[in-house]
Amino acid sequence: MTRFLNDKLKDLVPYTPGEQPRNMSKLIKLNTNESPYPPAPGVIKALDGGEAASLRLYSDPECKTLVRAIAEYHGVRDGQIFPGNGSDEVLAFVFHGMCQNGAVFADITYGFYQVFSAMFNVDGGVIPLREDFSIAVEDYVNHKGTVFIANPNAPTGICLPPGDIRGLLEQDRDRLVVVDEAYVAFGGESAQPLLTEFDNLLIVRTFSKSHSLAGARLGYAIGSEELISDLNTLKFSFNPYNVNRLSMIAGAEAMKDTAYFEECRGRIIEAREYAAEQLRNFGFTVLDSKANFIFAGANAKISGMKYFKRLRENGILVRHFDLPRISDYVRITIGTMEQMQRLVEVTKGVV
Ligand SMILES: *Cc1c(COP(=O)(O)O)cnc(C)c1O
């Protein structure tokens, strides 16, 4: 560390992304919740259509075409959509600009909430999940900080019942509640219907998982036009061209192809239920996931770390978090049915 780094950031512990191995040919990659399927055919076709030549020009800072496609998909006004360079960037804007009274989130949830709190000097309040990893919304009642809820939660995959989001919003209408719906496509229920009733709700979505576009870096927020306008003020004070030309086109095309989206998510849900059932048969504790991953604990048979290592030796890459409460679990991204069958086969050998 040099003497040039701001004192306030000296203790910053950065987010640890899952490994992106360079030689993928022999590995089954189930560690970062990417889709096993390629982007929609229309995405690939559109990207081959000569847009590369226009990369000499800046991208549209208002992202008009993309915003239109997203707004149409959700049936909201264009002014209610705020696109970002991945939903991580959208979240960063909220932490930076909308957490005057701090931020509150679960002890076991998306790791970036903690990192952003430190990065932007926000008081981060950690609220433990219940013993069964569910969120106890009554524990949030006296907290003034902006609430961040991943729903379904990561890395547990557990959903919060719809009434509980309403409960959080009603607790304090002057407190912003951010619902991170990165995985909602895989069986969760969106908070979107609550937008008409609550102006303290901001929903964050991503193209990374459900639309096979992790590498495009594209996410967005849905909220009241006033909230979205504030986010734009933050963005235009930081990076007006936050979404690049190619991702803009990819995102708009991906939104239009709802049939392909339905097909992919259907297959992933089917493979998830298969894998969960098989692992349970081996004696694993598998939490009830509504995401494109499962969180599996091998109980006393084998430690989480050891299971992770044995899978790795057999060419399957999953994610293990060496953290309190969850070190006995591994998070397994749902791939194709064939990949899940291979996982089951290898697991059988391991246990
Ligand atoms: C993957 C993930 C994100 C980040 O998605 P990007 O759009 O790729 O930045 C945000 N929130 C949760 C809960 C995630 O799992």
Coordinates of C-alpha atoms and ligand atoms in Angstrom, one line a residue:
M1 CA 0.0 0.0 0.0
T2 CA 1.4 3.4 -0.9
R3 CA 1.2 6.6 1.0
F4 CA -1.1 7.9 -1.7
L5 CA -4.1 5.9 -0.8
N6 CA -6.7 7.8 1.1
D7 CA -6.5 7.0 4.8
K8 CA -10.3 6.4 4.9
L9 CA -9.8 3.5 2.4
K10 CA -6.8 1.9 4.0
D11 CA -8.9 -0.9 5.5
L12 CA -11.0 -1.6 2.5
V13 CA -11.4 -5.3 1.9
P14 CA -12.4 -5.7 -1.8
Y15 CA -15.0 -8.1 -3.1
T16 CA -13.6 -11.4 -4.2
P17 CA -15.1 -12.5 -7.5
G18 CA -15.4 -16.2 -8.3
E19 CA -12.6 -17.6 -10.3
Q20 CA -12.7 -17.2 -14.1
P21 CA -10.3 -19.9 -15.2
R22 CA -8.4 -19.3 -18.5
N23 CA -8.5 -22.8 -19.7
M24 CA -12.2 -23.7 -19.7
S25 CA -12.2 -26.7 -21.9
K26 CA -11.9 -29.4 -19.2
L27 CA -13.8 -27.6 -16.5
I28 CA -17.5 -27.5 -15.7
K29 CA -17.9 -24.0 -14.4
L30 CA -20.6 -23.7 -11.7
N31 CA -19.1 -21.0 -9.6
T32 CA -20.4 -17.6 -10.6
N33 CA -24.1 -18.1 -11.4
E34 CA -23.7 -17.5 -15.2
S35 CA -26.2 -19.0 -17.6
P36 CA -25.0 -22.2 -19.3
Y37 CA -26.9 -21.0 -22.4
P38 CA -25.7 -18.5 -25.0
P39 CA -27.4 -15.1 -25.3
A40 CA -30.6 -15.0 -27.4
P41 CA -30.1 -15.6 -31.1
G42 CA -31.3 -12.0 -31.8
V43 CA -28.5 -10.7 -29.6
I44 CA -25.8 -12.4 -31.5
K45 CA -27.3 -11.4 -34.8
A46 CA -27.6 -7.8 -33.8
L47 CA -24.0 -7.7 -32.6
D48 CA -22.8 -9.0 -35.9
G49 CA -24.6 -6.2 -37.7
G50 CA -21.8 -3.7 -38.0
E51 CA -22.2 -1.9 -34.7
A52 CA -18.5 -2.4 -34.0
A53 CA -17.7 0.3 -36.6
S54 CA -19.7 2.9 -34.6
L55 CA -17.5 2.3 -31.5
R56 CA -15.7 5.5 -32.5
L57 CA -18.8 7.4 -31.3
Y58 CA -19.8 7.7 -27.6
S59 CA -22.8 5.7 -26.6
D60 CA -26.2 7.3 -26.0
P61 CA -25.9 8.7 -22.4
E62 CA -29.7 8.4 -22.0
C63 CA -29.7 4.8 -23.3
K64 CA -33.0 5.6 -25.0
T65 CA -33.4 2.4 -27.1
L66 CA -32.4 0.1 -24.2
V67 CA -34.6 2.0 -21.7
R68 CA -37.6 1.7 -24.1
A69 CA -37.1 -2.1 -24.4
I70 CA -36.8 -2.6 -20.7
A71 CA -39.8 -0.3 -19.9
E72 CA -41.9 -2.1 -22.4
Y73 CA -41.0 -5.5 -20.9
H74 CA -42.0 -4.3 -17.5
G75 CA -45.0 -2.2 -18.5
V76 CA -43.7 0.9 -16.9
R77 CA -42.8 4.4 -18.2
D78 CA -39.4 5.0 -19.7
G79 CA -38.6 7.5 -16.9
Q80 CA -38.8 4.6 -14.4
I81 CA -35.8 2.8 -15.7
F82 CA -32.2 3.5 -14.9
P83 CA -29.6 1.3 -16.7
G84 CA -26.1 0.7 -15.3
N85 CA -22.8 -1.0 -16.1
G86 CA -23.9 -4.2 -14.3
S87 CA -26.3 -4.0 -11.4
D88 CA -23.2 -3.6 -9.3
E89 CA -22.9 -0.1 -10.7
V90 CA -26.5 0.7 -10.0
L91 CA -26.0 -0.5 -6.4
A92 CA -22.8 1.6 -6.1
F93 CA -24.8 4.7 -7.0
V94 CA -27.4 4.0 -4.4
F95 CA -24.7 3.4 -1.7
H96 CA -22.8 6.5 -2.7
G97 CA -25.8 8.8 -3.1
M98 CA -28.8 7.4 -1.2
C99 CA -27.5 6.1 2.2
Q100 CA -27.4 9.3 4.2
N101 CA -28.6 7.4 7.3
G102 CA -26.5 4.3 6.7
A103 CA -27.4 1.0 5.1
V104 CA -28.8 -2.2 6.6
F105 CA -28.5 -5.7 5.2
A106 CA -28.3 -9.3 6.3
D107 CA -25.2 -11.0 7.7
I108 CA -25.5 -13.6 5.0
T109 CA -26.2 -11.9 1.7
Y110 CA -24.5 -10.5 -1.4
G111 CA -21.0 -9.6 -0.4
F112 CA -20.9 -6.3 -2.3
Y113 CA -23.3 -4.6 0.2
Q114 CA -20.6 -4.7 2.8
V115 CA -17.8 -3.7 0.3
F116 CA -19.8 -0.7 -0.9
S117 CA -20.5 0.4 2.6
A118 CA -16.8 0.6 3.3
M119 CA -16.0 2.1 -0.1
F120 CA -18.5 4.9 0.3
N121 CA -18.0 5.4 4.0
V122 CA -21.6 4.4 4.8
D123 CA -22.5 3.0 8.2
G124 CA -23.3 -0.6 7.4
G125 CA -25.7 -2.3 9.9
V126 CA -25.7 -6.0 9.7
I127 CA -28.9 -7.9 10.7
P128 CA -28.5 -11.6 11.2
L129 CA -30.8 -14.0 9.4
R130 CA -32.8 -16.4 11.5
E131 CA -31.3 -19.9 12.2
D132 CA -33.0 -21.3 9.1
F133 CA -31.4 -18.5 7.0
S134 CA -34.7 -16.6 6.5
I135 CA -35.0 -12.9 6.8
A136 CA -36.7 -11.6 10.0
V137 CA -38.3 -8.3 8.7
E138 CA -39.3 -7.3 12.2
D139 CA -35.6 -6.9 13.0
Y140 CA -35.4 -4.0 10.6
V141 CA -38.1 -1.9 12.2
N142 CA -36.0 0.5 14.1
H143 CA -33.2 1.0 11.5
K144 CA -33.2 4.2 9.6
G145 CA -30.6 3.2 7.0
T146 CA -31.4 2.2 3.4
V147 CA -32.4 -1.4 3.4
F148 CA -30.8 -3.8 0.9
I149 CA -32.6 -7.1 0.4
A150 CA -31.5 -9.6 -2.2
N151 CA -34.7 -11.5 -3.1
P152 CA -34.1 -14.4 -3.7
N153 CA -31.2 -14.1 -1.4
A154 CA -27.6 -15.0 -2.3
P155 CA -26.0 -17.4 -1.6
T156 CA -28.9 -19.1 0.1
G157 CA -31.5 -18.9 -2.8
I158 CA -34.2 -18.4 -0.2
C159 CA -37.2 -16.1 -1.1
L160 CA -38.8 -13.6 1.1
P161 CA -42.6 -13.9 1.0
P162 CA -44.3 -11.0 -0.9
G163 CA -46.0 -9.7 2.2
D164 CA -42.7 -9.2 3.9
I165 CA -41.4 -6.7 1.3
R166 CA -44.6 -4.7 1.8
G167 CA -44.0 -4.9 5.6
L168 CA -40.5 -3.5 5.2
L169 CA -41.8 -0.6 3.0
E170 CA -44.6 0.2 5.5
Q171 CA -42.3 0.2 8.5
D172 CA -41.0 3.6 7.5
R173 CA -42.0 5.4 4.3
D174 CA -39.0 7.8 4.6
R175 CA -36.6 4.9 4.4
L176 CA -35.6 3.6 1.0
V177 CA -35.8 -0.2 0.5
V178 CA -33.7 -1.6 -2.3
V179 CA -34.8 -5.1 -3.5
D180 CA -32.1 -6.7 -5.5
E181 CA -33.9 -9.1 -7.9
A182 CA -30.8 -10.5 -9.6
Y183 CA -32.3 -14.0 -9.4
V184 CA -36.1 -13.4 -9.5
A185 CA -36.5 -15.0 -12.9
F186 CA -35.9 -18.4 -11.5
G187 CA -39.0 -18.7 -9.4
G188 CA -39.2 -15.7 -7.1
E189 CA -41.9 -13.1 -7.1
S190 CA -41.1 -9.5 -8.1
A191 CA -41.9 -6.5 -5.9
Q192 CA -42.8 -4.6 -9.0
P193 CA -46.6 -4.4 -8.3
L194 CA -45.7 -2.5 -5.1
L195 CA -44.2 0.4 -7.1
T196 CA -47.5 2.0 -7.7
E197 CA -48.1 2.2 -3.9
F198 CA -44.6 2.9 -2.5
D199 CA -42.2 5.6 -3.6
N200 CA -39.6 4.3 -1.2
L201 CA -39.1 1.1 -3.2
L202 CA -36.2 0.7 -5.7
I203 CA -35.9 -2.6 -7.6
V204 CA -32.6 -3.6 -9.0
R205 CA -32.3 -6.2 -11.8
T206 CA -29.5 -7.6 -14.0
F207 CA -29.1 -9.2 -17.4
S208 CA -26.1 -11.2 -16.1
K209 CA -27.9 -14.3 -14.9
S210 CA -31.3 -14.7 -16.5
H211 CA -30.4 -13.2 -19.9
S212 CA -27.0 -14.8 -20.4
L213 CA -25.2 -11.5 -20.6
A214 CA -22.8 -11.5 -17.6
G215 CA -19.9 -10.3 -19.8
A216 CA -21.9 -7.4 -21.2
R217 CA -22.1 -5.8 -17.8
L218 CA -25.7 -4.6 -17.8
G219 CA -28.2 -4.1 -15.0
Y220 CA -30.9 -1.6 -14.2
A221 CA -33.1 -0.1 -11.6
I222 CA -36.9 0.3 -11.6
G223 CA -38.5 3.0 -9.4
S224 CA -40.5 6.2 -9.3
E225 CA -39.6 8.8 -11.9
E226 CA -38.2 11.0 -9.1
L227 CA -35.9 8.3 -7.8
I228 CA -34.7 7.5 -11.3
S229 CA -34.1 11.2 -11.9
D230 CA -31.9 11.3 -8.8
L231 CA -29.9 8.3 -10.0
N232 CA -29.4 10.0 -13.3
T233 CA -28.0 13.1 -11.5
L234 CA -25.5 10.8 -9.8
K235 CA -24.6 9.0 -13.0
F236 CA -24.2 12.2 -15.0
S237 CA -21.8 13.4 -12.3
F238 CA -19.7 10.3 -12.6
N239 CA -19.9 8.6 -16.0
P240 CA -22.6 9.7 -18.5
Y241 CA -21.6 6.9 -20.9
N242 CA -21.8 4.1 -18.4
V243 CA -23.4 1.6 -20.8
N244 CA -21.4 0.9 -23.9
R245 CA -22.8 0.7 -27.5
L246 CA -22.6 -3.1 -27.8
S247 CA -24.2 -3.9 -24.4
M248 CA -27.0 -1.4 -25.2
I249 CA -27.9 -3.4 -28.3
A250 CA -27.4 -6.7 -26.6
G251 CA -29.7 -5.7 -23.8
A252 CA -32.5 -4.4 -26.0
E253 CA -32.5 -7.5 -28.1
A254 CA -32.4 -9.8 -25.1
M255 CA -35.5 -8.1 -23.6
K256 CA -37.5 -8.7 -26.8
D257 CA -36.9 -12.4 -27.0
T258 CA -39.2 -13.5 -24.3
A259 CA -39.7 -17.0 -25.7
Y260 CA -36.0 -17.8 -25.5
F261 CA -35.8 -16.4 -22.0
E262 CA -38.7 -18.6 -20.9
E263 CA -37.1 -21.7 -22.5
C264 CA -33.7 -21.1 -20.7
R265 CA -35.2 -20.4 -17.3
G266 CA -37.5 -23.4 -17.6
R267 CA -34.5 -25.7 -18.3
I268 CA -32.5 -24.2 -15.4
I269 CA -35.4 -24.7 -13.0
E270 CA -35.8 -28.3 -14.1
A271 CA -32.0 -29.0 -13.7
R272 CA -32.1 -27.3 -10.3
E273 CA -34.9 -29.4 -8.9
Y274 CA -33.1 -32.6 -10.2
A275 CA -29.8 -31.6 -8.6
A276 CA -31.4 -30.6 -5.3
E277 CA -33.3 -33.9 -5.1
Q278 CA -30.2 -36.0 -5.9
L279 CA -28.0 -34.2 -3.4
R280 CA -30.7 -34.6 -0.7
N281 CA -30.7 -38.3 -1.4
F282 CA -27.0 -38.3 -0.6
G283 CA -27.8 -36.7 2.8
F284 CA -27.0 -33.1 1.9
T285 CA -29.0 -30.3 3.4
V286 CA -30.1 -28.3 0.3
L287 CA -31.9 -25.0 1.0
D288 CA -35.1 -24.3 -0.9
S289 CA -33.7 -22.3 -3.8
K290 CA -35.6 -20.1 -6.2
A291 CA -32.4 -19.0 -7.9
N292 CA -30.1 -20.4 -10.5
F293 CA -27.9 -22.0 -7.9
I294 CA -28.3 -24.3 -4.9
F295 CA -26.7 -24.0 -1.5
A296 CA -25.8 -27.4 -0.3
G297 CA -24.3 -28.5 3.0
A298 CA -22.9 -32.0 3.4
N299 CA -23.7 -32.2 7.1
A300 CA -21.2 -34.3 9.0
K301 CA -20.2 -36.5 6.0
I302 CA -17.7 -34.1 4.5
S303 CA -16.8 -30.5 5.2
G304 CA -17.8 -27.7 2.8
M305 CA -14.1 -27.0 2.0
K306 CA -13.4 -30.6 1.4
Y307 CA -16.4 -31.1 -0.9
F308 CA -15.4 -28.0 -2.8
K309 CA -11.8 -29.4 -3.3
R310 CA -13.0 -32.9 -4.3
L311 CA -15.3 -31.4 -6.9
R312 CA -12.4 -29.2 -8.2
E313 CA -10.2 -32.3 -8.5
N314 CA -12.9 -33.8 -10.7
G315 CA -13.1 -30.8 -12.9
I316 CA -16.2 -29.1 -11.4
L317 CA -15.8 -25.6 -10.1
V318 CA -18.3 -24.4 -7.4
R319 CA -18.1 -21.7 -4.8
H320 CA -17.2 -22.1 -1.2
F321 CA -17.4 -19.2 1.3
D322 CA -15.1 -19.6 4.3
L323 CA -17.4 -17.4 6.4
P324 CA -19.2 -17.9 9.8
R325 CA -22.5 -19.9 9.6
I326 CA -22.0 -21.0 6.0
S327 CA -18.6 -22.6 5.8
D328 CA -20.2 -26.1 5.7
Y329 CA -22.0 -25.2 2.5
V330 CA -21.1 -24.9 -1.1
R331 CA -22.9 -22.8 -3.7
I332 CA -23.5 -24.7 -6.9
T333 CA -24.6 -22.8 -10.0
I334 CA -27.2 -24.6 -12.1
G335 CA -25.8 -25.6 -15.5
T336 CA -27.3 -27.8 -18.1
M337 CA -29.0 -31.1 -17.2
E338 CA -25.9 -33.0 -18.5
Q339 CA -23.6 -30.9 -16.2
M340 CA -25.9 -31.5 -13.2
Q341 CA -25.8 -35.3 -14.0
R342 CA -22.0 -35.1 -13.9
L343 CA -22.1 -33.2 -10.6
V344 CA -24.3 -36.0 -9.1
E345 CA -22.0 -38.7 -10.5
V346 CA -18.9 -37.1 -9.0
T347 CA -20.7 -36.3 -5.7
K348 CA -21.7 -40.0 -5.4
G349 CA -18.0 -40.9 -5.7
V350 CA -17.1 -38.3 -3.1
V351 CA -19.6 -39.2 -0.4
Ligands
LIG1 C1 -24.7 -11.3 -9.5 C2 -25.3 -10.3 -8.5 C3 -25.4 -9.0 -8.8 C4 -24.5 -8.3 -9.8 O1 -24.8 -8.5 -11.1 P1 -24.1 -7.7 -12.2 O2 -25.3 -7.1 -13.0 O3 -23.4 -8.7 -13.0 O4 -23.3 -6.6 -11.7 C5 -26.1 -8.2 -7.9 N1 -26.8 -8.7 -6.9 C6 -26.8 -10.0 -6.6 C7 -27.5 -10.5 -5.5 C8 -26.0 -10.8 -7.4 O5 -26.0 -12.1 -7.1

